């Protein structure tokens, strides 16, 4: 709502203005990135990035290829580590632990604990091909959350029903279409009762029709739960329908942040305008 | 020298078949050891801790680049000296198993490396503990991938069983030599032993090919 | 490397070859006292030393030890892996069909291992046959058992021991009255157990089965067809014997006058087997 | 250990190196002959190549060795023992090498053959100037493994009493009775020889890669200790 | 010049009219395809094709993908054999020999002799990676033409200078850019002093800039020599500049043949029009 803090012009934002990008509907700092930098070799992918996401907020990350969107999600999922900076989730730091009042690198146990609140759905589904659909969904609840097999299966069937695959519980992933696999992957993620759900271009490997089915499922999820969602997508209509706030990335920085109506209809940054034009031209 | 003695040639078959059974026993036993130990080697070598993976690599490369024969001698003569004594067959199986574990570990390793990285990431996203990730996600996918190569090493191990003659395991070559020292005719039993080895090895690779084809179909389904 | 035609000639050339090459490859089985490697890495033992002396006299003075299982000595020789078997191998008619033996350089007679003083006065196998109460010990699977039965010892008078040491223990414990073995073996067994209260029966004897002497005479083996070198070897051996030089060479290995022999390979090869 | 015993080991080392080097050279001849025969247009040559590779890959090197040493004389051929050893090892490794040759030649893109045809090379020129120079580069890593296998197999000759390194160690053991020390040392010796061969082959591999103007692959130590990306 | 013989309409040409396609500037029948058919499996790629090319003529082959253009060139290069029909080059048949007055399948020696007049440049350059640039160019002149090393190297350097690579003689192909490699390939082909040069989409694997360099070199070649050239290309401007005649292929037949000005500006066949439109839209 307060996109007015965003600088005009298309020069990259300074750190100060980047911090100002934390705008929109969020009420608190459930997730907080502070001065995060990350490089691969010589390639600086994230440059002193700071932003935060509120509890239950739905945030869409957009931006040109290579701008660092996936890197953000993968870092939150602890698949990669930042070179510097901190990430806080709730009261815990993701890669750090408070010891004697100061921050020390986190132990594996600490990371596992914090990671327990987060889960992710991938572009390539990544279902376990050696397990049937039902076991794909129950494996982690049983062995991570410690649920009983019955309880896990009951919940799994509910979720599979919800994503419209109640009748495919005993299929192997290879026997499903891409869209069906992605819906299973969503059910698998939800079965972990996550506080935070990360979605990285979950429809971009799918044909438009199948993609629509998946997006419908995600719309339902967004409507019927209060999970905090971070979502990278090129499906602008979906982003507009579902998200509270859109973060526009460019070259590892957030150059604009605003509610979807604002950012899609009256983007302040010239870079954002150009990006949106190219995306709309494609689809 | 005297002419070819067909009687000795054919009469050697029953005794040689006993030897073949022993060779097969050593192969089966040895391969079981190789399968288990090889997995251990592969996991050690993949460890993210350098103080584990580097020594493991050195040991594996060392075992792999030194002769099976000498390793067998070492086990055969040195184990009893330090008070460990197994039957000759078990010693042989251990020797074969340790040696082949180094090959098998490479097979596992490429099987494991063949599991798409997305599978690791998905396991991580579900917060599966490391052990569970291995046992229910990675290995069930890596092992089938490794099957054909694993089958080939069974055959390779079988072809190495004549080496066991050096530590008095009564496999076919040992039998052939014994027949030779009784009859003073070496050519006949050794030739027959060679034929039996060759035929068995060819049958084994034929079976392996069938297995591979079957397996390929299962995977495709 | 090329094809070695060493066995193709009529026999005259092996010695020439060895002289040219300057060394001889001696097959042995690492058995004391016949041929073994000492701590200096030198091949030594009764057969090794006699062989070396004779080869030196024949003009070959470098020796390459070729360690082999006893059972592989003959095939190894025939395969050209060694030039001579130098392992104190007994000369038997069956072996004579495979290889050419030199005349024996020793003949190990039999003796009994008995309690000190030989209370039963046993000196030959006939003494055992004569007294049905005498229990005779032999090694399992050894030739001694067939020799004993061949001479006429009833099988209920024979007990079988798994090895030398248990035979020795058996006599000491009274489970056998006498233990039959070659003098050489018995002497080396006794040497390791000086306090056993046992001794060898005197004098050693050569049993006769069906009119055939059961010699334990060993010599050197060459490939069939190499008669020339065998002849040369035999003549040097004869010289050693006649000049009394043989015994000093073999004495350090526990050989005595008892083991000296004038038997020939020809006699031993023709002896029908019992 | 006395100088006399060291002497056995050093002489044995020489024989082991001879067996490995000569076995490798002769094995290369077999590998190329059989590998190219299997790619020949002539059915007879293909069959011959197939027969050779299947037989000797299905057969233990030790059996071949026994056969050459103990059976051949029965047919009136007595090979010099060292030559028999080299031949047995070469026959065995050549059969594996033939598969390497075949695979590498077949991996040369068809388009290279077409380019050679467009320049009107004869089939033999095509093979010699275009196919083999590229295929050989691709063969080296596999040959490098084969060489180590050959080195290991060379120890088998001690079973038929050739005086190689392992045989020398048997003599030393017979003399000193120090089994653990002798065989342990022997293992280390083979390990060191293998390491040296590996380094040399690695050098060759780099040279060969350079002959195609390729960037040189990482060093051998780096490869042994390469760290697979730790994912768990 | 006599494109007027071409039938109107877009129905495939009959054999008779196909023969009529041999029009344009050619004065003689240096290369002559007669009733050539070729199928791969069930796929009939060339169907009773006849056409001819005059000495020194520059012919461009155009047509949709799969229409058989490459097949023509490869057949002329003797990389594949026709199923039926004859190809004559000068006084010799390519795959046949006159014996006792009748045509018999040619011996390998005969094929080599005729092939000696022809050479080809490929889309993928196909330089020999095991030879430095200079040797790539001299190898065949020395070992096929029997030139002395000095003579071959002198000529090679001339040619490499001509294609602008006089300073890269001792580089390996892998050290060159695609455009440079293709220019070496052209020099290598010219070093064979061919009467006929075949060019199969020699620029289509290259970035536009690099492609332009290569086309410039080919323009020079065309201007400064009297080599007969058959050229498959999508570079229409180049075709227009260089060629005497353009053959439009469709489904293994020549449906239109005319000088470039004519065919590009006033194509008679509706198929040709459509094809040219689509090619121009792409570039
Ligand atoms: N593991 C890696 N190793 C090296 N570079 C990487 C790695 N992962 C990402 N990068 C680089 O980091 C940059 C940002 O990548 P990222 O995947 O975050 O972009 P993105 O915004 O998700 O782009 P896209 O829309 O193409 O998915 C890119 O330049 C990419 O090449
Ligand atoms: N070796 C082959 N085996 C089977 N089919 C082939 C082969 N070579 C060509 N073809 C087929 O012959 C047809 C004509 O191919 P050709 O390469 O001549 O077409 P083209 O006109 O050059 O097309 P493009 O513009 O795509 O290069 C195609 O359908 C192709 O699939
Ligand atoms: Mg991305
Ligand atoms: Mg084409």
CSV table of N, CA, C and O in Angstrom, one decimal, chain A residues 127-130, chain B residues 111-112 114-116 119 134 136-146 219:
chain,number,residue,atom,x,y,z
A,127,UNK,N,9.0,-35.9,-7.4
A,127,UNK,CA,8.4,-37.0,-6.6
A,127,UNK,C,9.4,-38.1,-6.5
A,127,UNK,O,10.3,-38.2,-7.4
A,128,UNK,N,9.3,-38.9,-5.5
A,128,UNK,CA,10.2,-40.1,-5.4
A,128,UNK,C,9.6,-41.2,-6.3
A,128,UNK,O,8.6,-41.8,-6.1
A,129,UNK,N,10.4,-41.5,-7.4
A,129,UNK,CA,9.8,-42.5,-8.4
A,129,UNK,C,9.7,-43.9,-7.8
A,129,UNK,O,9.0,-44.7,-8.4
A,130,UNK,N,10.4,-44.2,-6.7
A,130,UNK,CA,10.4,-45.5,-6.2
A,130,UNK,C,9.2,-45.7,-5.2
A,130,UNK,O,9.0,-46.8,-4.7
B,111,UNK,N,25.9,-45.1,-9.5
B,111,UNK,CA,24.5,-45.2,-9.3
B,111,UNK,C,23.9,-44.0,-8.5
B,111,UNK,O,22.9,-43.4,-8.8
B,112,UNK,N,24.6,-43.7,-7.4
B,112,UNK,CA,24.2,-42.7,-6.5
B,112,UNK,C,24.2,-41.3,-7.2
B,112,UNK,O,23.3,-40.5,-7.1
B,114,UNK,N,23.9,-40.9,-10.1
B,114,UNK,CA,22.9,-40.8,-11.2
B,114,UNK,C,21.5,-40.4,-10.7
B,114,UNK,O,20.7,-40.1,-11.5
B,115,UNK,N,21.4,-40.4,-9.4
B,115,UNK,CA,20.1,-40.0,-8.8
B,115,UNK,C,20.0,-38.5,-9.0
B,115,UNK,O,20.9,-37.8,-8.5
B,116,UNK,N,18.9,-38.0,-9.6
B,116,UNK,CA,18.9,-36.5,-9.9
B,116,UNK,C,19.0,-35.7,-8.6
B,116,UNK,O,18.5,-36.1,-7.5
B,119,UNK,N,16.1,-35.0,-6.3
B,119,UNK,CA,15.6,-36.0,-5.3
B,119,UNK,C,16.2,-35.6,-3.9
B,119,UNK,O,15.5,-35.8,-2.9
B,134,UNK,N,18.7,-41.7,2.6
B,134,UNK,CA,19.5,-42.8,2.0
B,134,UNK,C,18.6,-44.0,1.8
B,134,UNK,O,18.6,-44.5,0.7
B,136,UNK,N,15.3,-44.6,2.0
B,136,UNK,CA,14.0,-44.8,1.3
B,136,UNK,C,14.0,-44.0,0.0
B,136,UNK,O,13.1,-44.2,-0.8
B,137,UNK,N,15.0,-43.1,-0.2
B,137,UNK,CA,14.9,-42.3,-1.5
B,137,UNK,C,16.1,-42.6,-2.4
B,137,UNK,O,15.9,-43.0,-3.5
B,138,UNK,N,17.3,-42.5,-1.9
B,138,UNK,CA,18.5,-42.5,-2.8
B,138,UNK,C,18.8,-44.0,-3.2
B,138,UNK,O,18.8,-44.3,-4.3
B,139,UNK,N,19.0,-44.8,-2.2
B,139,UNK,CA,19.4,-46.2,-2.5
B,139,UNK,C,18.4,-46.9,-3.3
B,139,UNK,O,18.8,-47.6,-4.3
B,140,UNK,N,17.1,-46.8,-3.0
B,140,UNK,CA,16.2,-47.6,-3.9
B,140,UNK,C,16.2,-47.1,-5.3
B,140,UNK,O,15.8,-47.9,-6.2
B,141,UNK,N,16.7,-45.9,-5.6
B,141,UNK,CA,16.8,-45.5,-7.0
B,141,UNK,C,18.2,-45.8,-7.5
B,141,UNK,O,18.3,-46.1,-8.7
B,142,UNK,N,19.2,-45.8,-6.7
B,142,UNK,CA,20.6,-46.0,-7.2
B,142,UNK,C,20.8,-47.5,-7.4
B,142,UNK,O,21.5,-47.8,-8.4
B,143,UNK,N,20.3,-48.3,-6.6
B,143,UNK,CA,20.7,-49.8,-6.7
B,143,UNK,C,20.2,-50.4,-8.1
B,143,UNK,O,21.0,-51.0,-8.7
B,144,UNK,N,18.9,-50.1,-8.4
B,144,UNK,CA,18.5,-50.7,-9.7
B,144,UNK,C,19.4,-50.2,-10.9
B,144,UNK,O,19.7,-51.0,-11.8
B,145,UNK,N,19.7,-49.0,-10.8
B,145,UNK,CA,20.6,-48.4,-11.8
B,145,UNK,C,21.9,-49.2,-11.9
B,145,UNK,O,22.5,-49.3,-12.9
B,146,UNK,N,22.4,-49.6,-10.7
B,146,UNK,CA,23.7,-50.3,-10.7
B,146,UNK,C,23.7,-51.7,-11.1
B,146,UNK,O,24.7,-52.3,-11.2
B,219,UNK,N,11.9,-51.4,-15.4
B,219,UNK,CA,12.1,-50.0,-15.2
B,219,UNK,C,11.3,-49.1,-16.1
B,219,UNK,O,10.8,-48.1,-15.8
